Coordinates of N, CA, C and O in Angstrom, one line a residue:
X1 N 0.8 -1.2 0.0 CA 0.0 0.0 0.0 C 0.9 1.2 0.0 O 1.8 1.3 0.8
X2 N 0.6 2.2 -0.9 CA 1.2 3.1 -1.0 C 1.2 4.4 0.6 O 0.4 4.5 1.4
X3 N 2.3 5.0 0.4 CA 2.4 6.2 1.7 C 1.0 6.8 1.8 O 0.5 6.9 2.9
X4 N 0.1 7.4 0.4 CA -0.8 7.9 0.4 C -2.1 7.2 0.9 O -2.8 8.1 1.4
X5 N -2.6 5.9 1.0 CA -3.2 5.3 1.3 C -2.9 4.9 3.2 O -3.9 4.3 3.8
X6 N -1.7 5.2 3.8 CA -1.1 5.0 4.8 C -1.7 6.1 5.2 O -2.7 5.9 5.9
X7 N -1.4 7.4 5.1 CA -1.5 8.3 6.1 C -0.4 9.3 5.8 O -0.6 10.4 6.2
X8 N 0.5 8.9 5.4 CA 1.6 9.6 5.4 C 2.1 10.6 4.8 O 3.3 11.0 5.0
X9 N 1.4 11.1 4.2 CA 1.6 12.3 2.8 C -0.1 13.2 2.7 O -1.1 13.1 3.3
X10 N 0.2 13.8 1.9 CA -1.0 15.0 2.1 C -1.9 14.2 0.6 O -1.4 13.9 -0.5
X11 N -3.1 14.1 0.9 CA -4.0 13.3 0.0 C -4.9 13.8 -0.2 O -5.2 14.6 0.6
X12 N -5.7 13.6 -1.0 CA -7.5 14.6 -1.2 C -7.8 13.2 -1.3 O -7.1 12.3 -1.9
X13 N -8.9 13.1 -0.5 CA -10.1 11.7 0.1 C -11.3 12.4 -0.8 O -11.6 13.6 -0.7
X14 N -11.9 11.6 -1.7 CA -13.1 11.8 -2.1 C -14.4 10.3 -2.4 O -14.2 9.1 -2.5
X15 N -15.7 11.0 -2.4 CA -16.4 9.3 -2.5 C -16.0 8.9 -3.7 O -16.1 9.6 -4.7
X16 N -15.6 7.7 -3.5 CA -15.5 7.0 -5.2 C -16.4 6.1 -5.5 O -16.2 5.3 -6.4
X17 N -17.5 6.0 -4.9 CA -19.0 5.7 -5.0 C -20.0 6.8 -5.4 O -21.2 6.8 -5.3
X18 N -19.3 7.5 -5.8 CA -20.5 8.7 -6.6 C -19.7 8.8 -7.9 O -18.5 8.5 -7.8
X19 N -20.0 9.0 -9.0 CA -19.7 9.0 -10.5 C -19.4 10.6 -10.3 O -18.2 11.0 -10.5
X20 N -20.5 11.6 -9.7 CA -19.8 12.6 -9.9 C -18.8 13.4 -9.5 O -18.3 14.4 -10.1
X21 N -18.7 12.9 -8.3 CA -17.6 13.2 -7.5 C -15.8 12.6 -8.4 O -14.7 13.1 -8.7
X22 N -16.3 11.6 -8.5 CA -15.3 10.8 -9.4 C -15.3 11.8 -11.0 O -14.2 11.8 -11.5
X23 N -16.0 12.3 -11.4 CA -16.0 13.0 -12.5 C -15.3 14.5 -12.3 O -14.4 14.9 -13.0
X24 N -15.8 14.9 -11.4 CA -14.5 15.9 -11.0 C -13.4 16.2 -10.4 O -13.1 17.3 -10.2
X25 N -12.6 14.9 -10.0 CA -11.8 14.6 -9.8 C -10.8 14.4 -11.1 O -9.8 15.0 -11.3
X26 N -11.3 13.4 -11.7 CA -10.8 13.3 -12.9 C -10.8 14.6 -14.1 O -9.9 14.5 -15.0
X27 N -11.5 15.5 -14.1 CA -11.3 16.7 -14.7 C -10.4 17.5 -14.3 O -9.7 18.1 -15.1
X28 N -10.3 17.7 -12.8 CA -9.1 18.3 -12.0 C -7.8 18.2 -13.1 O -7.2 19.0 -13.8
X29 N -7.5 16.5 -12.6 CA -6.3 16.2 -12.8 C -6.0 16.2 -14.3 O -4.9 15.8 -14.6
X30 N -6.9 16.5 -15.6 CA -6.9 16.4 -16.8 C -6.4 17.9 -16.9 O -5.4 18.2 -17.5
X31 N -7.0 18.8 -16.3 CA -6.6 20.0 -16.8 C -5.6 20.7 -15.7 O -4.7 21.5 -16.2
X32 N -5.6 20.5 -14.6 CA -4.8 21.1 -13.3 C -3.3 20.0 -13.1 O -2.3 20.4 -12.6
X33 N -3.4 18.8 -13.4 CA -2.2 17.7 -13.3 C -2.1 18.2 -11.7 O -1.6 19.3 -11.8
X34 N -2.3 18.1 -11.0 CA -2.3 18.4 -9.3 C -1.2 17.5 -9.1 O -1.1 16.4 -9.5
X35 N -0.4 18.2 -8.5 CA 0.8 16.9 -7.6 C 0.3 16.0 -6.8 O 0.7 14.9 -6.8
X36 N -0.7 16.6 -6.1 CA -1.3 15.7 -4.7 C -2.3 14.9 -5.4 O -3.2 15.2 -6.2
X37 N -1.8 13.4 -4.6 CA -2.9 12.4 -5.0 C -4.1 12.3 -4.7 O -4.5 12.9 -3.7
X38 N -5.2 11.5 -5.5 CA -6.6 12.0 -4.9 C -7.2 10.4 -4.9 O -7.3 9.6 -5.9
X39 N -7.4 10.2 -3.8 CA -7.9 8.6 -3.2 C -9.0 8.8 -3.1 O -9.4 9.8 -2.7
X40 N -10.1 7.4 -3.7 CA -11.6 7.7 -3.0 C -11.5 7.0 -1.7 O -10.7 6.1 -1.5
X41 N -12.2 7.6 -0.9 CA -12.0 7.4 1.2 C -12.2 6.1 1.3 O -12.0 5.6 2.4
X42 N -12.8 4.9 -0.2 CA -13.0 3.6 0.7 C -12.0 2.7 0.2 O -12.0 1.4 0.1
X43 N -11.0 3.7 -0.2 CA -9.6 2.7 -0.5 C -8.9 3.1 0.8 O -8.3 2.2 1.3
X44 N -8.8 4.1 1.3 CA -8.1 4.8 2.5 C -8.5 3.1 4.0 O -9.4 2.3 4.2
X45 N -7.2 3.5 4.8 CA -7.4 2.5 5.9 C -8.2 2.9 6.8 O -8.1 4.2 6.8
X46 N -9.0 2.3 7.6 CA -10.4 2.7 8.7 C -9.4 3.6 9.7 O -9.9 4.6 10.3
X47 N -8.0 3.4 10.0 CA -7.4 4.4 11.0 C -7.6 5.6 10.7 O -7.6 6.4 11.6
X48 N -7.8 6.1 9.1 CA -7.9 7.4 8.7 C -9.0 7.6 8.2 O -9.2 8.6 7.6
X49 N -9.9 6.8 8.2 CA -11.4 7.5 7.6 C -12.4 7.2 9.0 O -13.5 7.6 8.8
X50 N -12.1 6.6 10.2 CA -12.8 6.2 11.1 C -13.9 7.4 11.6 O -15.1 7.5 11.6
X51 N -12.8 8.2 12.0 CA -13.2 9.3 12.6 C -13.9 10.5 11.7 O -14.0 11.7 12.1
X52 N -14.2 10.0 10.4 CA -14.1 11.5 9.8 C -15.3 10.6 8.8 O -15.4 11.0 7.6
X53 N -16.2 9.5 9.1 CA -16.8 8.3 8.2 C -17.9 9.9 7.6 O -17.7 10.3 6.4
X54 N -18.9 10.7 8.6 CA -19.7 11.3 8.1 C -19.6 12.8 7.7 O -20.5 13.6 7.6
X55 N -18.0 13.3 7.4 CA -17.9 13.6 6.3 C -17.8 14.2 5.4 O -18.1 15.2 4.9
X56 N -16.8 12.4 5.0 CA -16.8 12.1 4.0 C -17.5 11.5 3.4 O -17.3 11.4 2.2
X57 N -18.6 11.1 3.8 CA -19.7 10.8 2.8 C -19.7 12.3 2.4 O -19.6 12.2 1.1
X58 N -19.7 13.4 2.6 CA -20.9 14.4 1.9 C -19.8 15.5 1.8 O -20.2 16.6 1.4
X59 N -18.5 15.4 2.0 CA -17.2 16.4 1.2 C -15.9 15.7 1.1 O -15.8 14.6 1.7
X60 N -15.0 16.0 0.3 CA -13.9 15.7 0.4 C -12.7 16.3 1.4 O -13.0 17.3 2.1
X61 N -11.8 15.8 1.6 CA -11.4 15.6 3.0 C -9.7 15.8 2.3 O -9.5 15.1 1.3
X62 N -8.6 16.6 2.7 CA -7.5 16.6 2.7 C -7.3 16.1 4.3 O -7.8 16.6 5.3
X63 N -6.4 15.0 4.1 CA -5.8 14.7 5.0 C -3.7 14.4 4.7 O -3.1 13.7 3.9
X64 N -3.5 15.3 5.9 CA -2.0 15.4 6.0 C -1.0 15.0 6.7 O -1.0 15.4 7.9
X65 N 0.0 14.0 6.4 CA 0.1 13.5 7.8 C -0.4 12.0 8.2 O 0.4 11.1 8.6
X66 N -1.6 11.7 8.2 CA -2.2 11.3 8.9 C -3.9 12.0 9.4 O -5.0 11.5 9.4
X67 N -3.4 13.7 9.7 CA -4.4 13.9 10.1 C -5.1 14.8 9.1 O -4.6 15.1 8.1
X68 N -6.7 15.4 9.6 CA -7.6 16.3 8.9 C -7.0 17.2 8.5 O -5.9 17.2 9.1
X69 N -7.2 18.1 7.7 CA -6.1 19.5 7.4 C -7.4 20.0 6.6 O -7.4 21.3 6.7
X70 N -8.5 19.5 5.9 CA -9.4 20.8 5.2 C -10.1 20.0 5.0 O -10.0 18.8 5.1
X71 N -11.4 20.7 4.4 CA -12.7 19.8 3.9 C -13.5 20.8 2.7 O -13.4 22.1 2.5
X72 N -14.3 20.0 2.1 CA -14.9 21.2 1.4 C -14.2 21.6 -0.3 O -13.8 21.0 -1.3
X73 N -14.4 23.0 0.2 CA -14.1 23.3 -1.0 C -13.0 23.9 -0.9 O -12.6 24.6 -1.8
X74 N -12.1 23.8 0.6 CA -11.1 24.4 1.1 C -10.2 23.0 0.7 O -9.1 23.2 0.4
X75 N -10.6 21.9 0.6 CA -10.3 20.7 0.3 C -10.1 20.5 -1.4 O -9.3 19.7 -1.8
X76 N -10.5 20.9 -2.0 CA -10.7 21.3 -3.4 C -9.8 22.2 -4.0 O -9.5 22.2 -5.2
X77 N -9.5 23.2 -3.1 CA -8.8 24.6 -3.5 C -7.4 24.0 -3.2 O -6.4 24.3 -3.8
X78 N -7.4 23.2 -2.2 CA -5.6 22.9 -1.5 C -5.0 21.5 -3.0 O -3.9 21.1 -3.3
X79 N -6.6 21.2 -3.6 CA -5.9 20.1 -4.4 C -5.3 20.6 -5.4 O -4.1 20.4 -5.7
X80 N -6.3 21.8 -6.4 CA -5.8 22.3 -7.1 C -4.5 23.4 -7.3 O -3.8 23.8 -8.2
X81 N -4.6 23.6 -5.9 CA -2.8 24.6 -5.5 C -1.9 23.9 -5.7 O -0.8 24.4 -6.0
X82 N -2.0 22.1 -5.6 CA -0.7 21.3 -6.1 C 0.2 21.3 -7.3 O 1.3 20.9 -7.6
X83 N -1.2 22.3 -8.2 CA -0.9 21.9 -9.6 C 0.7 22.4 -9.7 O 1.6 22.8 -8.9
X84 N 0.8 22.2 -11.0 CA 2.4 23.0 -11.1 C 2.3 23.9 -11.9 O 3.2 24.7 -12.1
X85 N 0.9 24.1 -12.6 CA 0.4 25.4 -13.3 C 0.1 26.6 -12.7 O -1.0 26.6 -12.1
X86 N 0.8 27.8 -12.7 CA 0.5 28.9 -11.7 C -1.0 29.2 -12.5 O -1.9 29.7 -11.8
X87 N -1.1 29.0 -13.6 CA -2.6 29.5 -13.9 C -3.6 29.0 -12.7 O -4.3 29.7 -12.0
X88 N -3.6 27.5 -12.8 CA -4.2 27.4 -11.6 C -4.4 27.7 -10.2 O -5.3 28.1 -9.4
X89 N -3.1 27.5 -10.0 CA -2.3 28.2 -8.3 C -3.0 29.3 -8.5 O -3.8 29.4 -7.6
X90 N -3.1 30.2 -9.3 CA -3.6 31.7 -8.9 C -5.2 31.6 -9.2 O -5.8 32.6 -8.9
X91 N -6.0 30.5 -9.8 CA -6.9 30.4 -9.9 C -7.7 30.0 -8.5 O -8.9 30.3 -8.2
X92 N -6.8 29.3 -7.7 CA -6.9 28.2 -6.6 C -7.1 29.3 -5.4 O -8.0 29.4 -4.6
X93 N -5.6 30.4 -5.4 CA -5.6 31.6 -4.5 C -6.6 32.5 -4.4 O -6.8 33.1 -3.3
X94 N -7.4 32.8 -5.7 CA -8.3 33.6 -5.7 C -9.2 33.4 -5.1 O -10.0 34.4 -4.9
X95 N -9.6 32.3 -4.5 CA -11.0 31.9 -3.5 C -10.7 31.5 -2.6 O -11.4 30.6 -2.1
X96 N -9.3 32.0 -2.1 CA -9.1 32.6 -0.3 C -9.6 34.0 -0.6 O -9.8 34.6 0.5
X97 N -9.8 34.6 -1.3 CA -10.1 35.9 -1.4 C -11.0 36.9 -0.7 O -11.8 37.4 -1.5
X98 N -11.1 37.1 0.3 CA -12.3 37.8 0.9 C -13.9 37.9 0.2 O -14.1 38.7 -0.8
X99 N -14.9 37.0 0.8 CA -15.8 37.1 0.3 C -15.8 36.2 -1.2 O -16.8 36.4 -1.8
X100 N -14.8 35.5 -1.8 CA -15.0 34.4 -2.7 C -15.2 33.2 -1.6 O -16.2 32.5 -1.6
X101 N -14.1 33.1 -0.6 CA -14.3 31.9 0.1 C -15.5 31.2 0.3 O -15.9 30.0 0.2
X102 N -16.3 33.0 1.0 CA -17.9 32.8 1.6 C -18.6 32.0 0.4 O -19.3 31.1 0.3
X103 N -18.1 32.8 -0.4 CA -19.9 31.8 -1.6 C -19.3 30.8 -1.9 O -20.1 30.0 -2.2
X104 N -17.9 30.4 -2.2 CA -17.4 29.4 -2.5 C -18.0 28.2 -2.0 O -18.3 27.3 -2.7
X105 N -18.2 28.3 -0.4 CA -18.2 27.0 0.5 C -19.7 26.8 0.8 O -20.1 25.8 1.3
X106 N -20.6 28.2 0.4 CA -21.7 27.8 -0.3 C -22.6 27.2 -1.2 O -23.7 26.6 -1.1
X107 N -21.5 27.5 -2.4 CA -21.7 26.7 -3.5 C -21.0 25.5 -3.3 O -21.9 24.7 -3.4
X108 N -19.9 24.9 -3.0 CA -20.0 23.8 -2.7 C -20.4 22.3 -1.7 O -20.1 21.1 -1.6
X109 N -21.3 23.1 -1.0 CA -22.6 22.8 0.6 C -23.6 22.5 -0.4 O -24.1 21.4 -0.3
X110 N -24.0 23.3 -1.5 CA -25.4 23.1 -2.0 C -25.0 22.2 -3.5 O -25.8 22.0 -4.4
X111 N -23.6 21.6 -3.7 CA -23.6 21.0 -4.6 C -23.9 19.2 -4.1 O -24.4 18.1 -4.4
X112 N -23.0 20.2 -2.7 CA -23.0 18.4 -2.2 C -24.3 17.9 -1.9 O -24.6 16.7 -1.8
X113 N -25.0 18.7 -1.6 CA -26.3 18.1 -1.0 C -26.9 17.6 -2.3 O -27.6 16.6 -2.3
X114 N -26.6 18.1 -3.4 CA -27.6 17.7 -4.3 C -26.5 16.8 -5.7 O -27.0 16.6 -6.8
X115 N -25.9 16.6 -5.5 CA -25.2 15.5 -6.4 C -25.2 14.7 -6.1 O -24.2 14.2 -5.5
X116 N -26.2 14.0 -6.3 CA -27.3 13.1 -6.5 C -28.1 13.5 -8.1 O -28.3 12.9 -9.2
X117 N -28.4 14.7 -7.7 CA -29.5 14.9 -9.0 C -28.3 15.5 -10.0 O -28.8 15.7 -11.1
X118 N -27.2 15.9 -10.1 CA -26.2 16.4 -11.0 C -26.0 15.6 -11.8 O -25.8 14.4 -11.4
X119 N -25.9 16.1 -13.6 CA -25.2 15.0 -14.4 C -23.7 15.4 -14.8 O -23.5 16.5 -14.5
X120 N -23.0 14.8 -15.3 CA -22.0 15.3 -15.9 C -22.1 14.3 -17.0 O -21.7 13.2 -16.8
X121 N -22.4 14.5 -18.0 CA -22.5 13.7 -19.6 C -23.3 12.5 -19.0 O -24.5 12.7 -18.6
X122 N -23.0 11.3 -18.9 CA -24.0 10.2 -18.7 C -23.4 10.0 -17.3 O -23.7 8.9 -16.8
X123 N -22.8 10.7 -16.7 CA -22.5 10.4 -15.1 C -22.8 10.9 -14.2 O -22.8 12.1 -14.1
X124 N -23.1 9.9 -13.3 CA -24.4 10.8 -11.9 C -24.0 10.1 -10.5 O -23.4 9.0 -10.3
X125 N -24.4 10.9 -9.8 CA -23.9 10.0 -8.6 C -24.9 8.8 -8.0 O -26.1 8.7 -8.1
X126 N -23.9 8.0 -7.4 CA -24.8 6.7 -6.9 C -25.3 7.0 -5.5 O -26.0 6.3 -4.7
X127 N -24.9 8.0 -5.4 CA -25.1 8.3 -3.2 C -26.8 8.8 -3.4 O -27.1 9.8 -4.0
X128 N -27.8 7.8 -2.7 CA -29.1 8.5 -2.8 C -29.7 9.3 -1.5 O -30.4 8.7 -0.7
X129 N -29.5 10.4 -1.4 CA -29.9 11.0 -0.1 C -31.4 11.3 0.0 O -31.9 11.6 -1.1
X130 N -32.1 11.4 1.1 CA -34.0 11.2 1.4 C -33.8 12.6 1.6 O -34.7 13.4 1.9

């Protein structure tokens, strides 16, 4: 098992039981090439997703170390800062930005609740929330 799967390095945790979550992940890395690896949480060991099970069901989770370090879309922004493209890095910086953060973590609160109903071409998520 790799260091990232261990704990040991800085990782973006996402469900890889949702298509669309998995679909923007995979976009990320197509256009951002991110340094940091992006694991879905049910390949991650129960020492590191135990405490954090609910979530990761419903955000992505940078974990560093070992431990929590961000969630969200603060979790999203730290993946895309890996890139080695400053386009992105400065894309990534701009929503620490006073008042981007706010709607940012908005907009990604009201994505998560509802991707479920999001498509991305023929891909949708499998997570069904009541």
């Amino acid at each position: 098992m790799s260091d990232a799967h261990q704990g040991t390095e800085t990782i973006l945790a996402y469900d890889g039981d949702c298509g669309f979550c998995q679909a923007v992940v995979d976009r990320i890395r197509k256009l951002a090439t991110p340094r940091m690896p992006a694991v879905p949480w049910q390949a991650l060991p129960d020492h590191l997703t135990a405490a954090h099970l609910t979530r990761l069901e419903r955000e992505a989770l940078i974990f560093r170390g070992g431990e929590l370090h961000a969630g969200g879309v603060d979790a999203r922004t730290c993946f895309v800062e890996s890139s080695p493209s400053l386009r992105y890095r400065r894309a990534a910086a701009a929503i620490g930005l006073p008042g981007v953060r706010a709607v940012a973590r908005r907009v990604y609160a009201a994505v998560s609740r509802n991707r479920h109903r999001i498509r991305i071409g023929a891909v949708t998520c499998s997570v069904h929330h009541s």
